[in-house]
Every structure is written in structure tokens, then in C-alpha cells.
mmCIF file of C-alpha atoms in Angstrom:
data_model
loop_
_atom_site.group_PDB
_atom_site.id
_atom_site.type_symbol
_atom_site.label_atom_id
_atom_site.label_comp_id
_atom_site.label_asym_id
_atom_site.label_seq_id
_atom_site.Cartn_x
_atom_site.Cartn_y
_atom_site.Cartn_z
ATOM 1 C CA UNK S 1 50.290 26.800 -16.905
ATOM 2 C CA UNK S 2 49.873 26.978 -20.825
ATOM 3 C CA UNK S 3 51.856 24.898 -22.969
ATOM 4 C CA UNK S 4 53.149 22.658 -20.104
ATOM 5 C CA UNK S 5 49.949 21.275 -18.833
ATOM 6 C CA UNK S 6 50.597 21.220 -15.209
ATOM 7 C CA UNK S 7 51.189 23.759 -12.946
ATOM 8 C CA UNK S 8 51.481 24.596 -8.870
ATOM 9 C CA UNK S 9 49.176 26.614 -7.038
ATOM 10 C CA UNK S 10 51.406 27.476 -4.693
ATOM 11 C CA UNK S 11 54.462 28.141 -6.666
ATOM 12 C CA UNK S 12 52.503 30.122 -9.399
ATOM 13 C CA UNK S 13 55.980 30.727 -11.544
ATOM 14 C CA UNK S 14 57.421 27.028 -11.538
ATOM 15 C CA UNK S 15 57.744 26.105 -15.184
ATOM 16 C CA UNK S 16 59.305 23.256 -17.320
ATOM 17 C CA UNK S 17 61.962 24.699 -19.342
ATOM 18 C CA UNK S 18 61.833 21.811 -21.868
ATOM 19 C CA UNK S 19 60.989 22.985 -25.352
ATOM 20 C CA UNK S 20 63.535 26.146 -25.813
ATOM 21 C CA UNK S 21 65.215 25.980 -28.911
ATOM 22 C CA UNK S 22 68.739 25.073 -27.848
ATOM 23 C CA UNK S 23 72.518 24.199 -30.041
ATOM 24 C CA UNK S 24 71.756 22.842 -33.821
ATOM 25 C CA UNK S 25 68.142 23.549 -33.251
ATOM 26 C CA UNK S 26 67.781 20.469 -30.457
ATOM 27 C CA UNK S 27 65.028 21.580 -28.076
ATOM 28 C CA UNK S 28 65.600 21.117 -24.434
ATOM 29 C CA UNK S 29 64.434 18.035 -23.314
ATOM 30 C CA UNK S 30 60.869 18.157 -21.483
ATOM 31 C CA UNK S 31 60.763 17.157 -17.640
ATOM 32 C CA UNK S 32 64.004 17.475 -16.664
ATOM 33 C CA UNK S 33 65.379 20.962 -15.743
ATOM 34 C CA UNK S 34 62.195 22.523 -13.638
ATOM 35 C CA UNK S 35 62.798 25.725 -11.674
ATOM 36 C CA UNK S 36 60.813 26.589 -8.708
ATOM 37 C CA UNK S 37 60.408 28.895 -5.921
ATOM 38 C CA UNK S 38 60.927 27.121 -2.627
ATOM 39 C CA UNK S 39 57.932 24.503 -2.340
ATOM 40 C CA UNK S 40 56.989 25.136 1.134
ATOM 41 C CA UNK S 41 54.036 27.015 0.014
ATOM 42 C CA UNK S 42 52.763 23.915 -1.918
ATOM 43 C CA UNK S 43 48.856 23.453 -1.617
ATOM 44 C CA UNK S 44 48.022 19.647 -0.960
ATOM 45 C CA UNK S 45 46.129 19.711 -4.627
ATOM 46 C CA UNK S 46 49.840 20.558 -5.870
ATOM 47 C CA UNK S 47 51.540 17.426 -4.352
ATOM 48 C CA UNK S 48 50.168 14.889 -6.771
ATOM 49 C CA UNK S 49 51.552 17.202 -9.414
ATOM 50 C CA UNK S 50 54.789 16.823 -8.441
ATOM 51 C CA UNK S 51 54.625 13.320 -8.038
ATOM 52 C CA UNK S 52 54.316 12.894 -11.414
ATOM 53 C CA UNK S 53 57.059 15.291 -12.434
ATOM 54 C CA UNK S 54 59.245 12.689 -10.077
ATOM 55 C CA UNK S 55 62.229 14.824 -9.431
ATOM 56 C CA UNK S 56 65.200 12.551 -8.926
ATOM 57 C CA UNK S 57 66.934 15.650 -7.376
ATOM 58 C CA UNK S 58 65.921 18.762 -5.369
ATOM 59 C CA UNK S 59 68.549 21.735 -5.580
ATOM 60 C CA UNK S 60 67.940 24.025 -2.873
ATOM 61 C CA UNK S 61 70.140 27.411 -3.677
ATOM 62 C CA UNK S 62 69.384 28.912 -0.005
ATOM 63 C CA UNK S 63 71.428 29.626 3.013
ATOM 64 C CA UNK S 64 70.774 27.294 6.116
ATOM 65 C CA UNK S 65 69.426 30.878 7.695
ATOM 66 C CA UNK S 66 67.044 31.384 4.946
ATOM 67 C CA UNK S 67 65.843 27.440 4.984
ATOM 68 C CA UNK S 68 65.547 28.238 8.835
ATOM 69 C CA UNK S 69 63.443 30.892 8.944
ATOM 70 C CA UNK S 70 61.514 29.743 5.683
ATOM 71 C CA UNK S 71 58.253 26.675 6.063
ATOM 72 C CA UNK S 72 60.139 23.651 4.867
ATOM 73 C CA UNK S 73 59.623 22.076 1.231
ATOM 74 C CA UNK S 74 57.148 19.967 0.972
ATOM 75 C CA UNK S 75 58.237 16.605 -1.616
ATOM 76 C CA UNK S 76 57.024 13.938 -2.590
ATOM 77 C CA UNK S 77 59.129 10.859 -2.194
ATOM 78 C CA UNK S 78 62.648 10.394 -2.014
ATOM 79 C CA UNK S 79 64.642 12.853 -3.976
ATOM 80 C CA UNK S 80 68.317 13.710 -3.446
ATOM 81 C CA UNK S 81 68.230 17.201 -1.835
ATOM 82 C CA UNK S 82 70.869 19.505 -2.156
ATOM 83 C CA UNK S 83 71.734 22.603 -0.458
ATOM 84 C CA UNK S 84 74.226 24.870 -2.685
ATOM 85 C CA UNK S 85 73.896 27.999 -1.171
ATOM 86 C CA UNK S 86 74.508 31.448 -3.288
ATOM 87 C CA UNK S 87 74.515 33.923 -0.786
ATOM 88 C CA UNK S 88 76.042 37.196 0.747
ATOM 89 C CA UNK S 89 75.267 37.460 4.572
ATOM 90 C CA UNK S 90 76.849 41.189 3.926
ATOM 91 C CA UNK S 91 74.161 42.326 1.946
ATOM 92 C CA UNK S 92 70.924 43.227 3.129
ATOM 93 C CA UNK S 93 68.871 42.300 -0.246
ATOM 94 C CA UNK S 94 68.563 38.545 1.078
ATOM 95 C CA UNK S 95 67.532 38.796 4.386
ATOM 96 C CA UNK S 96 64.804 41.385 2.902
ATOM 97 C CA UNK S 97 63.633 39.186 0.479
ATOM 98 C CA UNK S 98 62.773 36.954 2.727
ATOM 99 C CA UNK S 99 61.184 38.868 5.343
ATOM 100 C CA UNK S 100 59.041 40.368 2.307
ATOM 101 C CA UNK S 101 57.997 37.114 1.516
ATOM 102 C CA UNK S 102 57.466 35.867 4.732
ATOM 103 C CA UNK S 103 55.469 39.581 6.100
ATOM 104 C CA UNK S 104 57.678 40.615 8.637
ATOM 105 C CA UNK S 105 58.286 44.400 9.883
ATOM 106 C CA UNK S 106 60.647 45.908 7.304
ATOM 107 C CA UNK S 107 61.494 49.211 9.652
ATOM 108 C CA UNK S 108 64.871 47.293 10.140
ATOM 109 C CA UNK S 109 65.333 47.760 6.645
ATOM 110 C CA UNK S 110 64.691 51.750 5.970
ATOM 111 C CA UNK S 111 68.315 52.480 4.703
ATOM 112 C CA UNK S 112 67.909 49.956 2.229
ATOM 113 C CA UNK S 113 64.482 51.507 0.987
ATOM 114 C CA UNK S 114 66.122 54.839 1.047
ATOM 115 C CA UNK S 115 69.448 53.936 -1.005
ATOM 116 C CA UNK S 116 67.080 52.295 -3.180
ATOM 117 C CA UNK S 117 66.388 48.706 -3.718
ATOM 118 C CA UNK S 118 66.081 48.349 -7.418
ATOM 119 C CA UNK S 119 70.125 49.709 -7.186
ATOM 120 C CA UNK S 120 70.780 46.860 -4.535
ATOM 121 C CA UNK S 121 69.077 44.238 -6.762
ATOM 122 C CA UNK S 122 71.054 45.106 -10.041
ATOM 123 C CA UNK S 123 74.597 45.157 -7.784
ATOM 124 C CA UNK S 124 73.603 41.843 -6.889
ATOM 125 C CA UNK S 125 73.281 40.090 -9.969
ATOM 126 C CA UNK S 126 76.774 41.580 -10.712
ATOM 127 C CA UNK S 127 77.433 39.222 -7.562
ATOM 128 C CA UNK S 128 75.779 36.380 -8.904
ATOM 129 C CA UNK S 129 78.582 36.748 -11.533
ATOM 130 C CA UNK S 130 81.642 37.320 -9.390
ATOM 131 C CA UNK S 131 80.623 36.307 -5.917
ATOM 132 C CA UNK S 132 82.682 33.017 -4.346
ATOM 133 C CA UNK S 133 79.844 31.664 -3.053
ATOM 134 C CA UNK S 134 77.821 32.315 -6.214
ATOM 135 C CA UNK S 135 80.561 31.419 -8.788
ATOM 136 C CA UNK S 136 81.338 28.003 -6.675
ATOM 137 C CA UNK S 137 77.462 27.041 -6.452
ATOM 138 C CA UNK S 138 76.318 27.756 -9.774
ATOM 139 C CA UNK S 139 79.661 25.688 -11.125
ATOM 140 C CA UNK S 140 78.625 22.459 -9.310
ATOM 141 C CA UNK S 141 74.571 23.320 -10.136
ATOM 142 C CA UNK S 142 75.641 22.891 -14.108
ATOM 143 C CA UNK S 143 77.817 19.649 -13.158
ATOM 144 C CA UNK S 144 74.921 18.303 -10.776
ATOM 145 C CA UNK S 145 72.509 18.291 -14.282
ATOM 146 C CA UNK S 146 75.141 16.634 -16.313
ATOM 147 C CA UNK S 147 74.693 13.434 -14.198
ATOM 148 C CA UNK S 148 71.459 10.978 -14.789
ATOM 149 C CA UNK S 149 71.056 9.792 -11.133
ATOM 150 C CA UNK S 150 69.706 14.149 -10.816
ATOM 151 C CA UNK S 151 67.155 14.148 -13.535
ATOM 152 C CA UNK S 152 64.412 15.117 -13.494
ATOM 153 C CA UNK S 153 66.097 18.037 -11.560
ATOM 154 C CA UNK S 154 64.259 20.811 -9.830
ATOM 155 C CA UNK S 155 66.103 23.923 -8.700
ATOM 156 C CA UNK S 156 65.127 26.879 -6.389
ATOM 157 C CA UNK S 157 65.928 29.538 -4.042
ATOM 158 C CA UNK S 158 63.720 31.640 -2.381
ATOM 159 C CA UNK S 159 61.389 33.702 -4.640
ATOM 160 C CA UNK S 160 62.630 31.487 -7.493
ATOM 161 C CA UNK S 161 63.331 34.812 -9.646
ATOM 162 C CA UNK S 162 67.043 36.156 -9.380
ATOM 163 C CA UNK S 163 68.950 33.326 -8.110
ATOM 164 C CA UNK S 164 67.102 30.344 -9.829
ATOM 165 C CA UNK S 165 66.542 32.829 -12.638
ATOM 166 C CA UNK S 166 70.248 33.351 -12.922
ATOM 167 C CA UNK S 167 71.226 29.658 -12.892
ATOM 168 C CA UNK S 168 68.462 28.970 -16.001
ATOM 169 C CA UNK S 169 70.308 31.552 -17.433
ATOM 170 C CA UNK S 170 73.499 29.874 -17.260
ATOM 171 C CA UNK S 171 72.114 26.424 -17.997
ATOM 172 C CA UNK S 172 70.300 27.266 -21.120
ATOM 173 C CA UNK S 173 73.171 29.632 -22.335
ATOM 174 C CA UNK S 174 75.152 26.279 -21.626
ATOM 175 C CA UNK S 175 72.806 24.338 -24.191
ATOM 176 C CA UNK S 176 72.845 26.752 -26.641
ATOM 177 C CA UNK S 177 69.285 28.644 -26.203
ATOM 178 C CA UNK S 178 69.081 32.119 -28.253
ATOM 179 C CA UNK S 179 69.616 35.565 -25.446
ATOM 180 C CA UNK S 180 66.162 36.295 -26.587
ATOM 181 C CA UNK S 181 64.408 33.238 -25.700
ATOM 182 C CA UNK S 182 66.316 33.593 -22.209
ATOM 183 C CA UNK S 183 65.616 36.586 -21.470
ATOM 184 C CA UNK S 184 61.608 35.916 -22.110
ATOM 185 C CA UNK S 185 61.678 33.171 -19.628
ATOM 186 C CA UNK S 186 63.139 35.187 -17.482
ATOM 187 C CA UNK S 187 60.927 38.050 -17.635
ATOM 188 C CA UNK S 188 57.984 35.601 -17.575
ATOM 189 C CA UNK S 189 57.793 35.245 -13.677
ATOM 190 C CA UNK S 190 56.408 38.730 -13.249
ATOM 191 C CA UNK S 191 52.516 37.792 -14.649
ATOM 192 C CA UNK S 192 52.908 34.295 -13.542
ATOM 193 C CA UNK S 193 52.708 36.459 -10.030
ATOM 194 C CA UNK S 194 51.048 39.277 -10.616
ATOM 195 C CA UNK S 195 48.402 37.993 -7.838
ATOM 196 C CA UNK S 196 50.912 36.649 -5.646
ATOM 197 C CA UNK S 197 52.841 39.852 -5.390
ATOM 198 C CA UNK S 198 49.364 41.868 -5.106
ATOM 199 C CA UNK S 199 48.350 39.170 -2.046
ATOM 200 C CA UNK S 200 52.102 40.020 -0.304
ATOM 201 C CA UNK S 201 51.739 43.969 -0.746
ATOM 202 C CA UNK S 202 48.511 44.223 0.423
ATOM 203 C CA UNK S 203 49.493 41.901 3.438
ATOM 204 C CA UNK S 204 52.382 43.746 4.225
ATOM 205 C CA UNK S 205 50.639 47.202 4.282
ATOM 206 C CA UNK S 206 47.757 45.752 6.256
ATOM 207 C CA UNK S 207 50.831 45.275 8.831
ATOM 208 C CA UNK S 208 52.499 48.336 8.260
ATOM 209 C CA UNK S 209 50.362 51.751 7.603
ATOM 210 C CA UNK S 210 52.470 53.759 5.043
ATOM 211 C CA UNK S 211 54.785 51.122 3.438
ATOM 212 C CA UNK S 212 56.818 52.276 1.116
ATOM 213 C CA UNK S 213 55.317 50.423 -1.948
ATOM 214 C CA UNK S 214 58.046 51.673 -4.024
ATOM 215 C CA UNK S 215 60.963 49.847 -2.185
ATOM 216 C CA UNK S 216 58.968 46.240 -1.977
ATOM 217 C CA UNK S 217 58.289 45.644 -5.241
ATOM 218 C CA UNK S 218 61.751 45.779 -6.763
ATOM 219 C CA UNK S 219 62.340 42.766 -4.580
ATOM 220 C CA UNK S 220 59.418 41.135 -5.590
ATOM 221 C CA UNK S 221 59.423 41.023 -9.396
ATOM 222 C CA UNK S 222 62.496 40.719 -12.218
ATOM 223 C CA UNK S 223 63.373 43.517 -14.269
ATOM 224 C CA UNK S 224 65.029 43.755 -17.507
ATOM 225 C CA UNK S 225 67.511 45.920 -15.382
ATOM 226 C CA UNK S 226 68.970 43.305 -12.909
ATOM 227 C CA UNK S 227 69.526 40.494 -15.841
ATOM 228 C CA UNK S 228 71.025 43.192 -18.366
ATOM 229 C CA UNK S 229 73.671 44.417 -15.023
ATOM 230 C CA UNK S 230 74.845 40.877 -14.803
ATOM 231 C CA UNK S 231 75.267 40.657 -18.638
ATOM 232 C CA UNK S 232 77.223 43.393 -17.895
ATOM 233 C CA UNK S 233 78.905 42.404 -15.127
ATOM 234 C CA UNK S 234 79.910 39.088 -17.222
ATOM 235 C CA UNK S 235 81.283 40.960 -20.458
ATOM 236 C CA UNK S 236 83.088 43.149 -17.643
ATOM 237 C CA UNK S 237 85.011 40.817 -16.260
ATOM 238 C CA UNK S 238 85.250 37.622 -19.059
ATOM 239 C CA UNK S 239 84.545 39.313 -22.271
ATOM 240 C CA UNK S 240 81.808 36.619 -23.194
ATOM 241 C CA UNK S 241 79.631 34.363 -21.617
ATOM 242 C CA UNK S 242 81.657 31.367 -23.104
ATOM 243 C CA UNK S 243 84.395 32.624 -21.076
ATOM 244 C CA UNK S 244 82.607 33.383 -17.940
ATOM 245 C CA UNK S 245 81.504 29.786 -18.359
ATOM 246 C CA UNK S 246 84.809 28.451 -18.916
ATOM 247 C CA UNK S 247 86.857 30.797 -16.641
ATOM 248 C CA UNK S 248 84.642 32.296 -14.197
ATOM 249 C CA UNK S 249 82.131 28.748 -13.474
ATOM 250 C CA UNK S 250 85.331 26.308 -14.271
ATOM 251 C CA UNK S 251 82.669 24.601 -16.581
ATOM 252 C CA UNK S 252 85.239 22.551 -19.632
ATOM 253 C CA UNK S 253 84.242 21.565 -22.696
ATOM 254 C CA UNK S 254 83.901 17.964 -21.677
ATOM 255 C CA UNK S 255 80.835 19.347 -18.944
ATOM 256 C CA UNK S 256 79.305 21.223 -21.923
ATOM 257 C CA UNK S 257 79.098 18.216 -23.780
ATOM 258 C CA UNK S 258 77.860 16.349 -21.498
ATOM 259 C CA UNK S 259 75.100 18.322 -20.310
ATOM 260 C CA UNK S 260 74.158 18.856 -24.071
ATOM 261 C CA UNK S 261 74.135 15.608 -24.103
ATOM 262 C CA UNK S 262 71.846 14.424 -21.408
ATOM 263 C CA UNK S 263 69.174 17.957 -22.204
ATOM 264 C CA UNK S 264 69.032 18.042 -25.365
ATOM 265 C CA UNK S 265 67.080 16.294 -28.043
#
């Protein structure tokens, strides 16, 4: 991948987030916050790679039923893995995911397509913001990277877009990174799998004569859409991020520090 010099076949939108500008114009600190889709899709060529990235810690933000259904990670090592699942088993947009990304029938799914899935990925990233499950394992995510013994520190959930995208946005709003610079990272995962997503629709309508194209890819890529509903969601509710930090994640100024501390330049 340019401008990290490494990258994973199979996990095409893994990326280093080391290098974004973050508070009093100290970058992020290089090999040590990596997010990832889930790694059970690494090629054997990709397993040397992450040897060297070494990650002292492996944050898995999937339910047990999604790590069940799902090939298991494949690591290299021993790192501390840790399962902090953000998840809704009420809404339908997580179980889909998955069965999108793993090419199973979708019929079971047709009053999602029809109610629209862009609208059921936008309502939830307002979860991601107000959910228990969400608010409680994003809080202990930030406190995880605050402690030494979990860096190098690679996070994912499924896709590695809307949950794992979520936490970096947290993280680096947490050390100070510029809205704009976020919100290019975020958006960046959609032509790091451009082919990936082509591979999964055409495999999916191979299976299924007249797929509804329209309703897969929603779940499949990040839009502007979702990130700006649970900006949204967060001046709703808090007023500012600060305070959704503070009130919503239980994150104190002493946590702040410290993960500026151990990031940042």
C-alpha cells in the first residue's frame, strides 16, 4: 500500500494509521494503531508481513456468532486477543454483512433490501454512538491502546469499514487528528476494495440470478452518509465529540493523556 510499504493481500484495506497529523502538530506514531478487516482471509505471502508488524494485541470487535460462522484469524505468534464485541443481534445489518461477505443466499434478507439498506447502515452508526454494547466496547478499545503491554495494536471487525472505521474515528479524534484527515481515512477503504467488492458481487450473482445489486453494495463500501449520521447522532445527544468522549465513552482526561502520550510523537 503507498506510503506504508507493506500491505495484505488478503485484507486489501488494512492500513497503518501512523503519520496523521494529530494535537500540537505530533504525528501519530507509526506501527502501533493498525486496523484490519478480520484476518482470516490472509494469503500465506501475507503472514510474514504481519510478523514483522508484531502486534502485541489483537482486538477482535465481533460477536462470538459472527467469529463462528466467520474462517478464523490467522496470526502470527502470540498476541493477546481480545473479543469486545459491538453488536445488535436485533438488527439485521450484521448478520447481512456477513452472509454478504461470506456468499450466502440473501432471500432471508428481502425486507431489508426493500426498506433499504443504505437507511439501515446510517441508523446504525447512530448505534455505534448510543448503543450499550457499542458505547461499553469502544470505551475499553481507547483504554486497551493507552497501555504498552497492547502495542503494536491491531483492531477489526468484520469488513473492517463501519465498526473498525468508527473506533479510528474515535481514537484519532482522541489524539487530536483534524475531521478532515478522518474522514479521508475513512473514505479510503472504498478503492482499497474496489476489486474485492467487484470479486463478492459477481460471486454472489453467480449464486443468485437477479440480485439486487443495489441493496449489496451499501453494505459493502463506506459512504460519506453513514459517518456524517453518527456525527450527527453524537452532536444529538452530547453536543460535541469531547463530550461524547467524556460522557458518552466514560473516557477522563487522565485516559486522553495517556493515550496521547503513548501515540503520539
Amino acid at each position: 500500500m503507498a506510503g506504508q510499504g507493506w500491505e495484505l493481500v488478503g485484507a486489501p484495506n488494512a492500513r497503518d494509521l501512523g503519520g496523521l497529523v494529530g494535537a500540537d502538530g505530533r504525528r501519530v506514531r507509526v506501527g502501533q494503531l493498525i486496523r484490519t478487516p478480520a484476518l482470516g482471509r490472509l494469503a500465506d505471502e501475507d503472514l510474514p508481513v504481519l510478523a514483522k508488524l508484531g502486534p502485541a494485541c489483537v482486538l477482535d470487535l465481533r460477536d462470538s456468532s459472527e467469529i463462528a460462522v466467520a474462517p478464523a484469524d490467522r496470526l502470527v505468534g502470540e498476541p493477546r486477543v481480545v473479543h469486545l464485541p459491538v453488536h445488535d443481534p436485533e438488527h439485521p445489518v450484521f448478520t447481512y454483512v456477513s452472509a454478504v461477505l461470506l456468499g450466502h443466499d440473501l432471500d432471508a434478507y428481502a425486507e431489508l433490501a426493500r426498506q433499504g439498506t443504505a437507511r439501515a447502515m446510517a441508523a446504525i452508526y447512530r448505534w455505534f454512538v448510543t448503543g450499550e454494547s457499542a458505547r461499553t466496547g469502544f470505551a475499553e478499545a481507547v483504554r486497551l491502546a493507552t497501555q504498552s503491554e497492547n502495542l503494536p495494536l491491531v483492531y477489526h471487525c468484520s469488513a473492517g469499514k463501519d465498526r473498525t472505521g468508527w473506533l479510528t474515528v474515535i481514537l484519532l479524534t482522541a489524539l487530536g487528528v483534524d475531521e478532515s484527515a478522518i474522514r479521508s481515512d475513512y473514505l479510503r477503504n472504498n478503492a482499497l476494495t474496489d476489486s474485492l467488492r467487484a470479486v463478492i458481487v459477481e460471486a454472489l450473482r453467480r449464486r443468485q440470478p437477479g440480485l439486487d445489486v443495489d441493496a449489496v453494495l451499501p453494505v459493502l463500501e463506506v459512504r460519506a452518509e453513514y459517518l456524517d449520521a453518527a456525527y450527527d447522532e453524537v452532536r444529538r445527544v452530547h453536543g460535541s465529540f469531547d463530550a461524547y468522549l467524556r460522557d458518552g465513552l466514560g473516557i477522563t482526561d487522565e485516559t486522553l493523556t495517556a493515550l496521547r502520550a503513548r501515540l503520539l510523537e
